[in-house]
Tab-separated table of C-alpha atoms in Angstrom:
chain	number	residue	atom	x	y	z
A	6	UNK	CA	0.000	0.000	0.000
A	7	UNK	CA	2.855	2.359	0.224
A	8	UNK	CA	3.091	3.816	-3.189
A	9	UNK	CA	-1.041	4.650	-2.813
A	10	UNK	CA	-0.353	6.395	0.240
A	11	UNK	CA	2.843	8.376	-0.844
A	12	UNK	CA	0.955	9.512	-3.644
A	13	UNK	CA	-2.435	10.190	-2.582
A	14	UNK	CA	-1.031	13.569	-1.585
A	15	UNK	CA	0.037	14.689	-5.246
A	16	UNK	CA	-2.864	17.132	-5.603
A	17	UNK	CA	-2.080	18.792	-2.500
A	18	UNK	CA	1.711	19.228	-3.376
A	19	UNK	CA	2.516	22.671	-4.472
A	20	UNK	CA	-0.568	22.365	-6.268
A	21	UNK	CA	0.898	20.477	-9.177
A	22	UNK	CA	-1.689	18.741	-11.322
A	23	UNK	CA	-2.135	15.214	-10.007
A	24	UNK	CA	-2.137	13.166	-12.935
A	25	UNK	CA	1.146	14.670	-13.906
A	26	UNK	CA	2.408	13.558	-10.598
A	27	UNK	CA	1.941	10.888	-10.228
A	28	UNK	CA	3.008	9.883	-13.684
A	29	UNK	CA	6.408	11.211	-12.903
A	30	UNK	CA	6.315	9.792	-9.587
A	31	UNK	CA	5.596	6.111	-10.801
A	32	UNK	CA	8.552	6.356	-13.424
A	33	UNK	CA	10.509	7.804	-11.105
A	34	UNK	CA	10.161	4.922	-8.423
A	35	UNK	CA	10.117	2.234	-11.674
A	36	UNK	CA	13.538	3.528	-12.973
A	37	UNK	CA	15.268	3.406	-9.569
A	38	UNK	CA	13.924	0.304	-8.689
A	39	UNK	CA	15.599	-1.386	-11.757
A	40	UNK	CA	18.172	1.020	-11.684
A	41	UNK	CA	18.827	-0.203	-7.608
A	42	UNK	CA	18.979	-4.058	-9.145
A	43	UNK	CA	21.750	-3.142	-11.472
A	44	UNK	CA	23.613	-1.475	-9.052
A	45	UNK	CA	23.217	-3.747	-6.741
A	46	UNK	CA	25.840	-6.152	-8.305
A	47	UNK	CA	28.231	-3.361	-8.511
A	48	UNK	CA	28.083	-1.599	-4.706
A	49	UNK	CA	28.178	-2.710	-1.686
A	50	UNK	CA	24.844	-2.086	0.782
A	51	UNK	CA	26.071	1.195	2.475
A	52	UNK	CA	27.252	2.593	-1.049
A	53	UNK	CA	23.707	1.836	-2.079
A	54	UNK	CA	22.294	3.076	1.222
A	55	UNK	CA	24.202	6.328	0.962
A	56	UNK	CA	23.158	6.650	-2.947
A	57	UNK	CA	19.138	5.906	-2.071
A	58	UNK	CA	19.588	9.134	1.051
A	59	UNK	CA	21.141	11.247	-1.260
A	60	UNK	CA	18.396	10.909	-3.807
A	61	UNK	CA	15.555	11.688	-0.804
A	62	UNK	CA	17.666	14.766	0.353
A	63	UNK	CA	17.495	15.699	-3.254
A	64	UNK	CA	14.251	15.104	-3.519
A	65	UNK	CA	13.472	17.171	-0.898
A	66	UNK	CA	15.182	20.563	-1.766
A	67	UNK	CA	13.595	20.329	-5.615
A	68	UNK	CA	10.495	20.615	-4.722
A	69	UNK	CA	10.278	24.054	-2.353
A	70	UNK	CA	6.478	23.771	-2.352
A	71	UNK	CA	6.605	20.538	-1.257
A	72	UNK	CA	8.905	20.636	1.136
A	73	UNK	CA	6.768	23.440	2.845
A	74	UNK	CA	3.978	21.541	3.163
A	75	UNK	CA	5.575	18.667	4.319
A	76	UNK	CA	7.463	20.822	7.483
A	77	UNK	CA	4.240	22.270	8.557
A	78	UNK	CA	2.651	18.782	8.409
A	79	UNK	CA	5.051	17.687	10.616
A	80	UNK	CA	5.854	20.176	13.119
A	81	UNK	CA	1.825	20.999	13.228
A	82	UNK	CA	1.578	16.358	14.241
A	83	UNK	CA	4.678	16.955	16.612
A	84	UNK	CA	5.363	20.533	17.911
A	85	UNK	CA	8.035	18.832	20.171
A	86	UNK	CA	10.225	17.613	17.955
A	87	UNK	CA	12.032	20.807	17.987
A	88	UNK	CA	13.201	23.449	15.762
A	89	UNK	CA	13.433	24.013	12.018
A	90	UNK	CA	16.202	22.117	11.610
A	91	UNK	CA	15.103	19.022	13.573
A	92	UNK	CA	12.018	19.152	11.124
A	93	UNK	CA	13.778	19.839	8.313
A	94	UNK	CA	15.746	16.370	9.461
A	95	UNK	CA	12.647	14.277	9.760
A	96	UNK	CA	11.161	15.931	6.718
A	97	UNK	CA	14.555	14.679	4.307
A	98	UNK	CA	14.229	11.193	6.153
A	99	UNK	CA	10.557	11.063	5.120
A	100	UNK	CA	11.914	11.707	1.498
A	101	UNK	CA	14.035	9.138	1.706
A	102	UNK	CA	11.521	6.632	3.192
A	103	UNK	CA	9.656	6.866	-0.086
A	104	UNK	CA	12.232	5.570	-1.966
A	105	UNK	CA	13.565	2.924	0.364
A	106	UNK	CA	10.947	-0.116	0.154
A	107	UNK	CA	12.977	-0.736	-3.339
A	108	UNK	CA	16.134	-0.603	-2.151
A	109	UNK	CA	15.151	-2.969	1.190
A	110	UNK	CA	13.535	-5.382	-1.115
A	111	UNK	CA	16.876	-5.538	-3.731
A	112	UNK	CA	19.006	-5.722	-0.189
A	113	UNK	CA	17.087	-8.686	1.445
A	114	UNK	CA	17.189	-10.400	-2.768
A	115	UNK	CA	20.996	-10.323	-2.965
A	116	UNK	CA	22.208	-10.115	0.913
A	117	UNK	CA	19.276	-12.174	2.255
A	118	UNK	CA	21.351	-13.872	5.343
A	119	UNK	CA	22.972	-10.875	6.147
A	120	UNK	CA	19.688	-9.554	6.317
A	121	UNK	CA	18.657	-11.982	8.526
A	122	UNK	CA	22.325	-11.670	10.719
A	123	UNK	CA	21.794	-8.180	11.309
A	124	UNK	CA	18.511	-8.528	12.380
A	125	UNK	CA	17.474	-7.324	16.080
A	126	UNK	CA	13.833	-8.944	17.506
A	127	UNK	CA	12.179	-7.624	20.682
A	128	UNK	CA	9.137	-8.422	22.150
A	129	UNK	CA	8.846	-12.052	20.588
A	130	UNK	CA	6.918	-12.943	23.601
A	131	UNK	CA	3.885	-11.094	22.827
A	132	UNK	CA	3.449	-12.742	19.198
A	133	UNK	CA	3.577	-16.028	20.827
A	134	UNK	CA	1.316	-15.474	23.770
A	135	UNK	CA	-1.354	-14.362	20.922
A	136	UNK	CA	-0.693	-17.367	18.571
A	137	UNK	CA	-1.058	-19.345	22.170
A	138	UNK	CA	-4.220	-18.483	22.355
A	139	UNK	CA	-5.770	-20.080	18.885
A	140	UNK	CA	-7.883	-17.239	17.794
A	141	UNK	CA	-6.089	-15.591	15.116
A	142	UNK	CA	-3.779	-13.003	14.929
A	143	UNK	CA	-4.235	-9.428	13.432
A	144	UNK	CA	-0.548	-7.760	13.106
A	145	UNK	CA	-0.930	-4.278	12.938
A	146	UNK	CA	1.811	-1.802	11.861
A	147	UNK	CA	2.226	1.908	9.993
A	148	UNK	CA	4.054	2.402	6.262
A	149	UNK	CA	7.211	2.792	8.034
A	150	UNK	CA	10.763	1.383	7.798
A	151	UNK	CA	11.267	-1.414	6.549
A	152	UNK	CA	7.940	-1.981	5.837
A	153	UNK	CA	8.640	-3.758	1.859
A	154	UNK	CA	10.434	-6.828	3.538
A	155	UNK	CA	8.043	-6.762	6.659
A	156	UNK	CA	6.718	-9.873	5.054
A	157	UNK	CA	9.923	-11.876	4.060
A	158	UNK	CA	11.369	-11.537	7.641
A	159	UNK	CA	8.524	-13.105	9.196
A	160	UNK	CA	8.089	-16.061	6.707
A	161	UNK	CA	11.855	-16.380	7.427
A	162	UNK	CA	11.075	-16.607	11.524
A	163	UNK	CA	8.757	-18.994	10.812
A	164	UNK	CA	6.174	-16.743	11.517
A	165	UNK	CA	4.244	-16.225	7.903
A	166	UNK	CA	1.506	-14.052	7.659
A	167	UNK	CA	-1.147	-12.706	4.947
A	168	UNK	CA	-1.308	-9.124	4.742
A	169	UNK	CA	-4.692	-7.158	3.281
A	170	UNK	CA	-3.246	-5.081	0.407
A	171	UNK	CA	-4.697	-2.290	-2.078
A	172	UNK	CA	-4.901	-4.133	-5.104
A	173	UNK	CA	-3.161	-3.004	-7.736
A	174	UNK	CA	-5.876	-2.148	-10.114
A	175	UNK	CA	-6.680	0.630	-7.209
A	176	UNK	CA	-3.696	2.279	-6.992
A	177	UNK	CA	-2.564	5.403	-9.061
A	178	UNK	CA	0.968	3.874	-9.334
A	179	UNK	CA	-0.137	0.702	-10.619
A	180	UNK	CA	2.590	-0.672	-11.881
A	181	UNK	CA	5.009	0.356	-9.713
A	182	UNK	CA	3.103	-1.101	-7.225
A	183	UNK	CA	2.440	-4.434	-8.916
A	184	UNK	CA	6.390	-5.047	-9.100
A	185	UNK	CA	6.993	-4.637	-5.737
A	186	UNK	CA	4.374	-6.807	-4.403
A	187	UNK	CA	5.277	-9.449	-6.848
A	188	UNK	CA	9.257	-8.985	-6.274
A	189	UNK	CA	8.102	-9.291	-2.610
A	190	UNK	CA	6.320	-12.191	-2.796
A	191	UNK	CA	9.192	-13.870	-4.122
A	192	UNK	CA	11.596	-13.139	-1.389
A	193	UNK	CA	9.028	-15.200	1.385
A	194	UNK	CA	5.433	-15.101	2.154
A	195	UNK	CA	2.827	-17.597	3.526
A	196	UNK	CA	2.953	-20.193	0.971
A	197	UNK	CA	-0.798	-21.321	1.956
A	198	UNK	CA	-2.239	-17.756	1.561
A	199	UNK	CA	-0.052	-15.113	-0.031
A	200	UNK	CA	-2.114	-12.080	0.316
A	201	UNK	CA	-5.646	-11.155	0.904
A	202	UNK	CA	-6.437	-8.105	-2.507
A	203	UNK	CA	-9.313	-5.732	-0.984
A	204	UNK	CA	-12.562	-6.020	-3.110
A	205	UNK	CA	-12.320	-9.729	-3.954
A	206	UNK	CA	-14.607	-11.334	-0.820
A	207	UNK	CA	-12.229	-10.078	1.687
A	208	UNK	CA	-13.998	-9.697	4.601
A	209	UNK	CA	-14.764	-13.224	4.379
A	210	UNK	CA	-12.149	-15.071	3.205
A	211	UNK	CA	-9.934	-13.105	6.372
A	212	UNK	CA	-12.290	-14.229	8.799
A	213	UNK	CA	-11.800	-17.438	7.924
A	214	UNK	CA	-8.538	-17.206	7.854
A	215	UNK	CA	-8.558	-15.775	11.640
A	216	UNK	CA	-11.012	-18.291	12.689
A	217	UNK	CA	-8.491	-21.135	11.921
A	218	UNK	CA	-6.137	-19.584	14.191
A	219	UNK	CA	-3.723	-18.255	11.117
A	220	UNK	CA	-2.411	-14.245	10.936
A	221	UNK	CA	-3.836	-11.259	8.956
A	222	UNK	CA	-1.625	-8.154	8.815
A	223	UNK	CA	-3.279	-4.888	8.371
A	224	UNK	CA	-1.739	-1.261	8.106
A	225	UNK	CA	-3.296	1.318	10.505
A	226	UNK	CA	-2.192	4.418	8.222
A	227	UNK	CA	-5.145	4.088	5.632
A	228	UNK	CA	-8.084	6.027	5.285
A	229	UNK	CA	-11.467	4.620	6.398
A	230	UNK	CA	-14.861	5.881	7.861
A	231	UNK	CA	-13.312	5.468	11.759
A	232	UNK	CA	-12.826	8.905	13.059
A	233	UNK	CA	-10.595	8.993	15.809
A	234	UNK	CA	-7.870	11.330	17.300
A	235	UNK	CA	-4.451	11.202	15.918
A	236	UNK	CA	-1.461	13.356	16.387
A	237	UNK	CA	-4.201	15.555	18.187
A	238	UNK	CA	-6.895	16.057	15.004
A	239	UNK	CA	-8.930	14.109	13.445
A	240	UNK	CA	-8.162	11.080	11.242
A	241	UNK	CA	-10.528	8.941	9.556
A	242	UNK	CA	-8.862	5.383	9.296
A	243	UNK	CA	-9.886	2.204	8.346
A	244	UNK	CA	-11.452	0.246	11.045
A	245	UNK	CA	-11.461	-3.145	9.734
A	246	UNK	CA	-9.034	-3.993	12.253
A	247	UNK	CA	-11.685	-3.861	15.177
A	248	UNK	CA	-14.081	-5.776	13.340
A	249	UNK	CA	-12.268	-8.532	12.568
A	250	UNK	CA	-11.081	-8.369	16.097
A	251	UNK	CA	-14.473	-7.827	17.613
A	252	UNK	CA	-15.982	-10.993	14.848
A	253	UNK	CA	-13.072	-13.499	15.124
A	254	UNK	CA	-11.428	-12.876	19.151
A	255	UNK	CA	-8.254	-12.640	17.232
A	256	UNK	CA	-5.359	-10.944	18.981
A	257	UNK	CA	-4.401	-7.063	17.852
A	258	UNK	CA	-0.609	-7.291	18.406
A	259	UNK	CA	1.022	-4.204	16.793
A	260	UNK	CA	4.403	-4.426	15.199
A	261	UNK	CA	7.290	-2.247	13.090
A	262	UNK	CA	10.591	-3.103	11.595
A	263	UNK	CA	12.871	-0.418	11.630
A	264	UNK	CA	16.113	0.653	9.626
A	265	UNK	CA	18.990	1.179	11.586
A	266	UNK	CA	22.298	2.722	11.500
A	267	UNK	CA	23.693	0.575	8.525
A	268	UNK	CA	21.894	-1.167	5.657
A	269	UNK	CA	22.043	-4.280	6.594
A	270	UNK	CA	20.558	-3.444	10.353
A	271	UNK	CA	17.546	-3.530	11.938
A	272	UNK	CA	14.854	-3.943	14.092
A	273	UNK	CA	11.625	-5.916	14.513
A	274	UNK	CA	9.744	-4.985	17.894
A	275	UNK	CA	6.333	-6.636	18.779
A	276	UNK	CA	3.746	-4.202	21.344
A	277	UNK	CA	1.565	-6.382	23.767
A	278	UNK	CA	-1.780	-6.945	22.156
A	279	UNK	CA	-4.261	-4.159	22.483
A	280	UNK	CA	-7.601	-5.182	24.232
A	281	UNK	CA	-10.783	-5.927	22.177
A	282	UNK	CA	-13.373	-6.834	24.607
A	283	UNK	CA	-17.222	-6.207	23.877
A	284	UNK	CA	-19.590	-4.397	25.652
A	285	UNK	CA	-22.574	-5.204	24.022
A	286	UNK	CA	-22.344	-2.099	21.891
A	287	UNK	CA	-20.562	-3.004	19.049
A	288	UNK	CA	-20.160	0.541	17.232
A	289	UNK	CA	-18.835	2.061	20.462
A	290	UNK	CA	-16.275	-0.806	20.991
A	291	UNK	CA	-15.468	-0.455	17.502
A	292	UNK	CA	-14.602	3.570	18.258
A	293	UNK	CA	-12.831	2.368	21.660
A	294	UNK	CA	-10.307	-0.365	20.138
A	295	UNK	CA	-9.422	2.025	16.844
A	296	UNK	CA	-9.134	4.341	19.007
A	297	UNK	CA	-6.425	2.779	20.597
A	298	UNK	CA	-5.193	1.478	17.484
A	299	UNK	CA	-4.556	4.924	16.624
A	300	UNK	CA	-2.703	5.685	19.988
A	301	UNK	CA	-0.339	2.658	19.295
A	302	UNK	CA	0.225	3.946	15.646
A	303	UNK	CA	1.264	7.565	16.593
A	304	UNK	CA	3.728	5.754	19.594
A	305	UNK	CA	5.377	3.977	16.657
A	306	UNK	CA	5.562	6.913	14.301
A	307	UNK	CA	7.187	8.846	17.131
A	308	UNK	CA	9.607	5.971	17.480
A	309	UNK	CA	11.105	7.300	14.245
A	310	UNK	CA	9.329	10.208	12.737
A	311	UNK	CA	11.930	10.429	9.966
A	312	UNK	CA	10.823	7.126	8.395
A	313	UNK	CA	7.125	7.662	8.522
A	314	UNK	CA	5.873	7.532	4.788
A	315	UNK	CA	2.393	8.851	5.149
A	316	UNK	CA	3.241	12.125	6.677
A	317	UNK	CA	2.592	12.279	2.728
A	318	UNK	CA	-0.751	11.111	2.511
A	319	UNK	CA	-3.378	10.185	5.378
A	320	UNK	CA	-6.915	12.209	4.329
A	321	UNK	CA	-8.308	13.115	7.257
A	322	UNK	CA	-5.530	13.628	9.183
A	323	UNK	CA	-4.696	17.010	8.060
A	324	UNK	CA	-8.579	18.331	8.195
A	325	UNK	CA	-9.680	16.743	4.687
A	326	UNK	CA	-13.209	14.457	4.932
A	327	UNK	CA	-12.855	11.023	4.287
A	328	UNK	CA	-15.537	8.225	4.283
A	329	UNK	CA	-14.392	5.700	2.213
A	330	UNK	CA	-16.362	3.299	3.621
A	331	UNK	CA	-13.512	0.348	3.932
A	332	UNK	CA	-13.189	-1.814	6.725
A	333	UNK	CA	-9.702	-3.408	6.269
């Protein structure tokens, strides 16, 4: 879903004309992620690192309007992050998050143990103690990090899951988006159940899935008819998380890998499970368990701001209506 939410913004930015956008943005993103492949053979992971940066800090500074927009975004979400220079930090690093799900996909293709070698996990316990339990498992996380090869590591733990995904035919980047996902799927996935596309009998075919005690992973950072407070305004998000929940008794257990320091680092953290008990009211539950969804997502953008992607997209959360009627 990452290239739909990095580019839902496109009207908005410096008032460019959308279309236009996003056709320069998909080529853009096609090119370097065959470009990335090529180069691949050649450098080494930090020279490739260091290249994919230098293109986000460019990115950043070519595109004034943008770059505006995206400061006041983010000091408006976190007015204690600091001065103009610490946003203009996090703003660059957001630049470069756009650009890094191809580059993390190309580094876990050719350096795939290393990957795994320099890979930090904390909080294992809580994914167990869910899976324990025989209900189902909803993993919930935000476009962040490492979010491309959030699938691969966890077939590669032993610890598959299907995630709910845009499908392609939705998406303004279509293509782009279509290579990644199928690039992904190649590096690991659950074998039994690849990925659930929205619109093709989704609801049911996750519940199922759930009720045989299997995982789901949804992102939080998509827009929905659930209004609830985030980054103190109001965000409409997709609340097909407490459904499911609410329909299945499947455990919420959020989750985020992270880049660190050096290409070939980083880290995969699991949250205890958020509560989904019912009341008897199921729309206020509903309101109560995305609501603290959406308390768990801004803790984990906070974590590291700089590698949020949808501080570019996210209607709602910047004022705009949104009722889009999804639930997952």
């Amino acid at each position: 879903m990452l290239a739909s939410d990095a580019s839902s913004d496109g009207r908005e930015i410096g008032g460019t004309d959308a279309g236009l956008f996003l056709q320069v943005v998909e080529f853009a993103l096609l090119g370097l992620f065959h470009l990335n492949r090529l180069l691949s053979v050649l450098l080494t992971p930090e020279m490739m690192k260091a290249l994919f940066m230098s293109a986000g800090y460019i990115t950043y500074y070519a595109f004034p309007p943008m770059r505006r927009r995206l400061d006041g975004k983010i000091r408006a979400a976190m007015p204690e992050a600091g001065g103009a220079r610490d946003i203009s930090r996090i703003g660059r690093r957001a630049c470069c998050a756009l650009l890094m799900p191809a580059l993390e996909l190309t580094m876990m293709h050719r350096h795939g143990e290393d990957y795994m070698r320099g890979l930090r996990v904390e909080g294992m316990e809580h994914l167990e103690g869910a899976d324990a339990a025989g209900k189902g498992v909803i993993l919930v996380a935000v476009h962040q990090g490492a979010n491309a090869t959030r699938i691969a590591v966890m077939s590669r733990l032993d610890k598959a899951y299907t995630p709910i995904f845009l499908h392609p035919g939705e998406s303004p980047v279509e293509n782009y988006y279509s290579t990644l996902a199928l690039y992904g799927q190649e590096l690991g996935c659950d074998r039994e159940c690849p990925v659930f596309w929205t619109g093709q009998d989704t609801v049911r075919r996750v519940r199922e899935h759930l009720e045989r005690g299997k995982r789901v992973g949804i992102d939080i950072d998509v827009p929905g008819r659930c209004r609830v407070d985030f980054f103190g305004r109001t965000a409409s998000l997709a609340d097909g998380i407490a459904r499911f929940a609410l329909d299945t008794g499947a455990a919420i257990v959020p989750f985020q890998l992270l880049q660190g320091r050096r290409a070939l680092e980083h880290v995969l953290s699991f949250r205890p499970p958020i509560a989904a008990a019912s009341s008897g009211d199921r729309e206020a539950d509903i309101r109560s368990i995305m609501g603290e969804v959406a308390a768990t997502a801004e803790d984990m953008v906070r974590d590291a701001p700089g590698q949020w992607m949808s501080w570019f997209g996210i209607p709602g959360l910047w004022g705009q209506t949104c009722d889009s009627g999804r639930g997952g």
